[in-house]
């Protein structure tokens, strides 16, 4: 029932802040519409310091930010200023283009803080790649939860176990934060592609044990049951994207030339600015023709 097992690679985002990147991977470029999957932390931010991801652009995707610990302040070129805290979700649709920054709020910097969470990118269907950008924030109380003895699941996107998230996805997608404590969970089979990322603890699937930091991609249609005496797991997937995709830097598109145009636009300063921000992340040196192909 297990198609692929992925061990994330560590990437440094600058100033010593590291992430564990599970997608894209050489063995599996995407799972459903998910084309990018990063674990942030758990990290301790020393007094006087914080997370500072300067303004940068996106096209052709939706970003999903979800925290277990800490707080991040989101600002974007639509003028949105939104803190995100544990159990909440930020769903930012880039469409034809958006710019945003992610920083530790000033009020948390003096004493220091922690940050721990997951950031993913969801590719948009071809028909929606050039839609107007948008932003949706939902608090923890607005996301449905499933609770049974030894099981608690918050549905971030799509549907799980009959509970549906109000986040307006553009294709069949599911994403859930699941805590198992001496319980089991049978994973729905109506999604074409399904994966699980172990955040904390360990789980058993089909008689095999998987530890924190491992991503499991399941075979299509397989009857999957997760068991654990104590674990936190992100379940995710959905329908695969409708055709090939290319990715370079922060851009996703079904057309190579669109990525090249976005790169040229960022270099020339043609993206809208984030109000109140004066910094930005420069375009990487390697040119867009080196984009990665997503079958």
Short mmCIF file of C-alpha atoms in Angstrom, two decimals:
data_model
loop_
_atom_site.label_atom_id
_atom_site.label_comp_id
_atom_site.label_asym_id
_atom_site.label_seq_id
_atom_site.Cartn_x
_atom_site.Cartn_y
_atom_site.Cartn_z
CA UNK A 1 0.00 0.00 0.00
CA UNK A 2 3.06 2.28 0.25
CA UNK A 3 4.22 3.72 -3.06
CA UNK A 4 7.03 6.06 -1.96
CA UNK A 5 8.86 6.93 1.26
CA UNK A 6 10.47 10.37 1.34
CA UNK A 7 13.03 11.67 3.82
CA UNK A 8 13.12 15.50 3.67
CA UNK A 9 16.26 17.45 2.82
CA UNK A 10 17.42 20.30 5.04
CA UNK A 11 17.51 23.75 3.46
CA UNK A 12 18.83 26.98 4.96
CA UNK A 13 16.59 30.00 4.33
CA UNK A 14 19.15 32.45 5.70
CA UNK A 15 20.24 33.69 9.12
CA UNK A 16 20.57 30.05 10.20
CA UNK A 17 16.84 29.31 9.88
CA UNK A 18 16.42 25.83 8.42
CA UNK A 19 13.50 23.94 6.95
CA UNK A 20 13.00 20.28 6.08
CA UNK A 21 11.77 20.01 2.47
CA UNK A 22 9.86 16.87 1.50
CA UNK A 23 8.37 18.08 -1.81
CA UNK A 24 9.45 18.36 -4.52
CA UNK A 25 11.53 15.18 -4.41
CA UNK A 26 13.31 13.29 -7.17
CA UNK A 27 11.08 10.27 -6.53
CA UNK A 28 7.84 12.19 -6.25
CA UNK A 29 7.33 15.73 -7.58
CA UNK A 30 3.81 16.18 -6.24
CA UNK A 31 1.03 14.50 -4.28
CA UNK A 32 -2.39 15.49 -5.55
CA UNK A 33 -2.10 19.25 -6.19
CA UNK A 34 0.61 19.67 -3.51
CA UNK A 35 3.88 20.62 -5.24
CA UNK A 36 5.86 21.89 -2.23
CA UNK A 37 6.01 20.81 1.42
CA UNK A 38 8.29 22.40 4.05
CA UNK A 39 8.53 21.81 7.79
CA UNK A 40 9.59 24.99 9.62
CA UNK A 41 11.31 24.31 12.95
CA UNK A 42 10.76 23.59 15.72
CA UNK A 43 13.17 26.48 16.17
CA UNK A 44 14.03 28.81 19.03
CA UNK A 45 14.33 32.45 18.00
CA UNK A 46 16.71 34.18 20.39
CA UNK A 47 15.78 37.48 22.10
CA UNK A 48 16.09 40.34 19.65
CA UNK A 49 15.84 38.03 16.62
CA UNK A 50 13.01 36.67 14.54
CA UNK A 51 11.92 35.14 11.28
CA UNK A 52 12.33 37.61 8.41
CA UNK A 53 11.25 36.32 5.01
CA UNK A 54 11.43 39.49 2.93
CA UNK A 55 8.87 40.30 0.22
CA UNK A 56 8.95 37.82 -2.66
CA UNK A 57 6.58 36.99 -5.54
CA UNK A 58 4.43 33.97 -6.48
CA UNK A 59 2.35 32.98 -9.52
CA UNK A 60 0.18 29.98 -10.40
CA UNK A 61 -0.25 28.52 -6.92
CA UNK A 62 -1.85 28.90 -3.51
CA UNK A 63 0.30 28.93 -0.38
CA UNK A 64 -0.94 27.27 2.81
CA UNK A 65 0.63 28.26 6.14
CA UNK A 66 -0.22 26.30 9.30
CA UNK A 67 1.50 26.58 12.70
CA UNK A 68 1.88 24.31 15.73
CA UNK A 69 3.83 26.89 17.76
CA UNK A 70 4.65 30.60 17.50
CA UNK A 71 3.25 33.43 15.44
CA UNK A 72 4.05 34.84 11.99
CA UNK A 73 2.89 38.17 10.59
CA UNK A 74 1.81 37.99 6.95
CA UNK A 75 1.83 41.11 4.75
CA UNK A 76 1.03 41.12 1.04
CA UNK A 77 0.62 43.34 -2.00
CA UNK A 78 -3.17 43.32 -1.59
CA UNK A 79 -2.66 45.29 1.61
CA UNK A 80 -3.50 42.35 3.89
CA UNK A 81 -1.78 42.36 7.29
CA UNK A 82 -2.62 39.17 9.15
CA UNK A 83 -0.96 37.38 12.07
CA UNK A 84 -1.25 33.60 12.04
CA UNK A 85 -1.20 31.53 15.22
CA UNK A 86 -1.36 27.78 15.97
CA UNK A 87 -4.38 25.97 14.55
CA UNK A 88 -5.23 28.76 12.10
CA UNK A 89 -4.75 28.74 8.34
CA UNK A 90 -3.54 31.32 5.83
CA UNK A 91 -4.62 30.46 2.26
CA UNK A 92 -3.04 32.87 -0.22
CA UNK A 93 -3.96 32.51 -3.88
CA UNK A 94 -1.22 33.91 -6.09
CA UNK A 95 -2.98 33.51 -9.44
CA UNK A 96 -1.47 35.97 -11.91
CA UNK A 97 0.82 37.40 -9.24
CA UNK A 98 1.16 38.39 -5.60
CA UNK A 99 4.00 39.49 -3.31
CA UNK A 100 4.20 38.78 0.43
CA UNK A 101 6.48 38.80 3.45
CA UNK A 102 6.50 36.62 6.57
CA UNK A 103 8.05 37.92 9.77
CA UNK A 104 8.05 37.46 13.52
CA UNK A 105 5.85 40.22 14.99
CA UNK A 106 7.76 43.00 16.75
CA UNK A 107 6.04 42.25 20.04
CA UNK A 108 7.61 38.77 20.22
CA UNK A 109 11.17 39.72 19.30
CA UNK A 110 12.34 41.26 22.56
CA UNK A 111 11.82 38.17 24.70
CA UNK A 112 12.45 35.61 21.94
CA UNK A 113 9.97 33.03 20.70
CA UNK A 114 9.55 29.66 19.02
CA UNK A 115 8.24 28.78 15.59
CA UNK A 116 7.06 25.39 14.34
CA UNK A 117 4.79 24.72 11.40
CA UNK A 118 4.23 23.53 7.85
CA UNK A 119 4.12 25.55 4.66
CA UNK A 120 2.85 24.00 1.46
CA UNK A 121 2.12 25.11 -2.09
CA UNK A 122 -0.93 23.88 -3.96
CA UNK A 123 -0.80 24.16 -7.74
CA UNK A 124 -3.80 25.79 -9.39
CA UNK A 125 -5.76 24.20 -12.27
CA UNK A 126 -4.76 25.55 -15.68
CA UNK A 127 -8.01 27.51 -15.97
CA UNK A 128 -7.22 29.29 -12.69
CA UNK A 129 -3.51 30.00 -13.06
CA UNK A 130 -4.15 33.63 -14.04
CA UNK A 131 -7.04 34.46 -11.70
CA UNK A 132 -6.90 37.53 -9.49
CA UNK A 133 -4.81 37.07 -6.34
CA UNK A 134 -6.61 36.64 -3.04
CA UNK A 135 -6.16 35.89 0.63
CA UNK A 136 -8.26 33.95 3.16
CA UNK A 137 -7.56 33.56 6.88
CA UNK A 138 -9.55 31.28 9.15
CA UNK A 139 -9.17 30.97 12.90
CA UNK A 140 -8.81 27.64 14.66
CA UNK A 141 -12.46 27.69 15.77
CA UNK A 142 -13.59 28.09 12.15
CA UNK A 143 -11.94 24.86 11.00
CA UNK A 144 -13.97 21.69 11.65
CA UNK A 145 -12.55 19.03 13.97
CA UNK A 146 -13.16 15.33 14.40
CA UNK A 147 -12.85 14.02 17.95
CA UNK A 148 -12.99 10.43 19.13
CA UNK A 149 -11.23 8.63 21.99
CA UNK A 150 -7.52 8.92 21.27
CA UNK A 151 -8.07 10.90 18.04
CA UNK A 152 -8.33 14.56 17.17
CA UNK A 153 -8.26 15.86 13.61
CA UNK A 154 -8.52 19.45 12.36
CA UNK A 155 -9.59 19.64 8.70
CA UNK A 156 -7.58 22.45 7.08
CA UNK A 157 -8.60 21.93 3.44
CA UNK A 158 -11.21 19.77 1.76
CA UNK A 159 -12.96 16.92 3.53
CA UNK A 160 -11.99 14.20 5.98
CA UNK A 161 -14.36 11.80 7.72
CA UNK A 162 -17.41 13.79 6.63
CA UNK A 163 -16.12 17.13 7.99
CA UNK A 164 -15.43 19.83 5.39
CA UNK A 165 -13.23 22.91 5.65
CA UNK A 166 -14.68 26.25 4.47
CA UNK A 167 -11.38 27.23 2.75
CA UNK A 168 -12.22 27.86 -0.95
CA UNK A 169 -9.89 25.45 -2.78
CA UNK A 170 -9.84 25.40 -6.59
CA UNK A 171 -9.62 21.61 -7.05
CA UNK A 172 -10.23 18.37 -5.13
CA UNK A 173 -7.84 18.75 -2.19
CA UNK A 174 -7.61 17.54 1.39
CA UNK A 175 -5.27 18.49 4.22
CA UNK A 176 -5.65 17.69 7.93
CA UNK A 177 -3.75 17.94 11.21
CA UNK A 178 -4.25 14.64 13.03
CA UNK A 179 -3.27 13.66 16.58
CA UNK A 180 -3.34 9.96 17.46
CA UNK A 181 -2.97 8.73 21.04
CA UNK A 182 -3.62 5.01 21.19
CA UNK A 183 -6.10 5.15 18.32
CA UNK A 184 -6.32 4.32 14.62
CA UNK A 185 -7.61 6.18 11.60
CA UNK A 186 -8.74 4.71 8.28
CA UNK A 187 -7.81 7.07 5.46
CA UNK A 188 -10.51 7.95 2.92
CA UNK A 189 -10.00 6.26 -0.46
CA UNK A 190 -12.00 8.63 -2.67
CA UNK A 191 -8.99 10.91 -3.24
CA UNK A 192 -6.75 9.76 -6.10
CA UNK A 193 -3.47 10.60 -4.35
CA UNK A 194 -2.82 10.55 -0.59
CA UNK A 195 0.16 11.17 1.63
CA UNK A 196 1.05 11.39 5.32
CA UNK A 197 3.83 13.40 6.93
CA UNK A 198 4.83 12.44 10.48
CA UNK A 199 5.40 15.64 12.47
CA UNK A 200 5.92 14.16 15.93
CA UNK A 201 6.07 10.66 17.38
CA UNK A 202 5.70 7.63 15.17
CA UNK A 203 2.98 5.72 13.33
CA UNK A 204 2.40 2.21 12.03
CA UNK A 205 1.01 1.48 8.58
CA UNK A 206 0.71 -2.01 7.14
CA UNK A 207 2.90 -3.40 9.90
CA UNK A 208 5.71 -0.92 9.24
CA UNK A 209 6.87 1.86 11.58
CA UNK A 210 7.51 5.43 10.45
CA UNK A 211 9.19 8.16 12.50
CA UNK A 212 8.89 11.93 12.68
CA UNK A 213 10.26 13.61 9.59
CA UNK A 214 9.15 10.92 7.13
CA UNK A 215 6.61 11.37 4.32
CA UNK A 216 4.65 8.37 3.10
CA UNK A 217 2.87 8.37 -0.27
CA UNK A 218 0.21 5.65 -0.54
CA UNK A 219 -0.79 3.61 -3.56
CA UNK A 220 -3.98 4.67 -5.29
CA UNK A 221 -7.07 2.99 -3.89
CA UNK A 222 -5.21 1.14 -1.13
CA UNK A 223 -7.05 0.62 2.16
CA UNK A 224 -4.83 2.54 4.59
CA UNK A 225 -5.10 2.56 8.38
CA UNK A 226 -2.77 4.60 10.59
CA UNK A 227 -2.10 3.50 14.17
CA UNK A 228 -0.13 5.21 16.91
CA UNK A 229 0.33 5.36 20.67
CA UNK A 230 1.30 9.03 20.28
CA UNK A 231 1.82 10.98 17.05
CA UNK A 232 0.97 14.10 15.11
CA UNK A 233 0.51 13.57 11.39
CA UNK A 234 -0.39 15.81 8.46
CA UNK A 235 -2.62 13.99 5.97
CA UNK A 236 -2.85 15.51 2.50
CA UNK A 237 -3.53 14.91 -1.20
CA UNK A 238 -6.32 15.10 -3.74
CA UNK A 239 -6.65 14.96 -7.50
CA UNK A 240 -3.39 15.39 -9.44
CA UNK A 241 -2.92 18.55 -11.45
CA UNK A 242 -4.45 18.69 -14.93
CA UNK A 243 -1.30 18.32 -17.00
CA UNK A 244 2.38 19.08 -16.68
CA UNK A 245 3.69 21.84 -14.44
CA UNK A 246 6.98 23.70 -14.25
CA UNK A 247 8.45 25.26 -11.16
CA UNK A 248 11.30 27.71 -10.76
CA UNK A 249 12.04 29.68 -7.60
CA UNK A 250 8.60 30.81 -6.30
CA UNK A 251 6.76 30.39 -9.58
CA UNK A 252 4.54 27.50 -10.76
CA UNK A 253 2.98 27.34 -14.22
CA UNK A 254 1.90 25.01 -17.01
CA UNK A 255 3.92 27.20 -19.40
CA UNK A 256 7.69 27.71 -19.34
CA UNK A 257 7.37 31.12 -20.97
CA UNK A 258 5.05 32.32 -18.21
CA UNK A 259 7.71 31.58 -15.60
CA UNK A 260 10.30 33.44 -17.69
CA UNK A 261 7.90 36.41 -17.89
CA UNK A 262 7.33 36.39 -14.12
CA UNK A 263 11.09 36.36 -13.54
CA UNK A 264 11.55 39.31 -15.89
CA UNK A 265 8.69 41.18 -14.20
CA UNK A 266 10.18 40.71 -10.74
CA UNK A 267 13.63 41.79 -11.89
CA UNK A 268 12.14 44.89 -13.53
CA UNK A 269 10.01 45.81 -10.51
CA UNK A 270 6.67 45.26 -12.26
CA UNK A 271 5.03 43.28 -9.43
CA UNK A 272 2.90 45.24 -6.96
CA UNK A 273 4.72 46.17 -3.74
CA UNK A 274 3.86 45.19 -0.18
CA UNK A 275 2.73 48.39 1.60
CA UNK A 276 5.10 49.36 4.39
CA UNK A 277 7.94 47.09 3.21
CA UNK A 278 11.17 48.45 1.72
CA UNK A 279 13.15 45.20 1.33
CA UNK A 280 12.77 42.35 -1.14
CA UNK A 281 14.39 39.05 -2.08
CA UNK A 282 16.31 39.41 -5.36
CA UNK A 283 15.83 37.13 -8.34
CA UNK A 284 18.18 34.11 -8.18
CA UNK A 285 21.14 34.06 -10.55
CA UNK A 286 20.19 30.81 -12.32
CA UNK A 287 17.88 31.56 -15.26
CA UNK A 288 14.29 30.29 -15.70
CA UNK A 289 15.13 27.88 -18.57
CA UNK A 290 16.37 25.52 -15.83
CA UNK A 291 12.85 24.93 -14.51
CA UNK A 292 11.94 21.53 -13.08
CA UNK A 293 9.38 19.47 -14.97
CA UNK A 294 6.35 18.08 -13.15
CA UNK A 295 4.70 15.23 -15.05
#
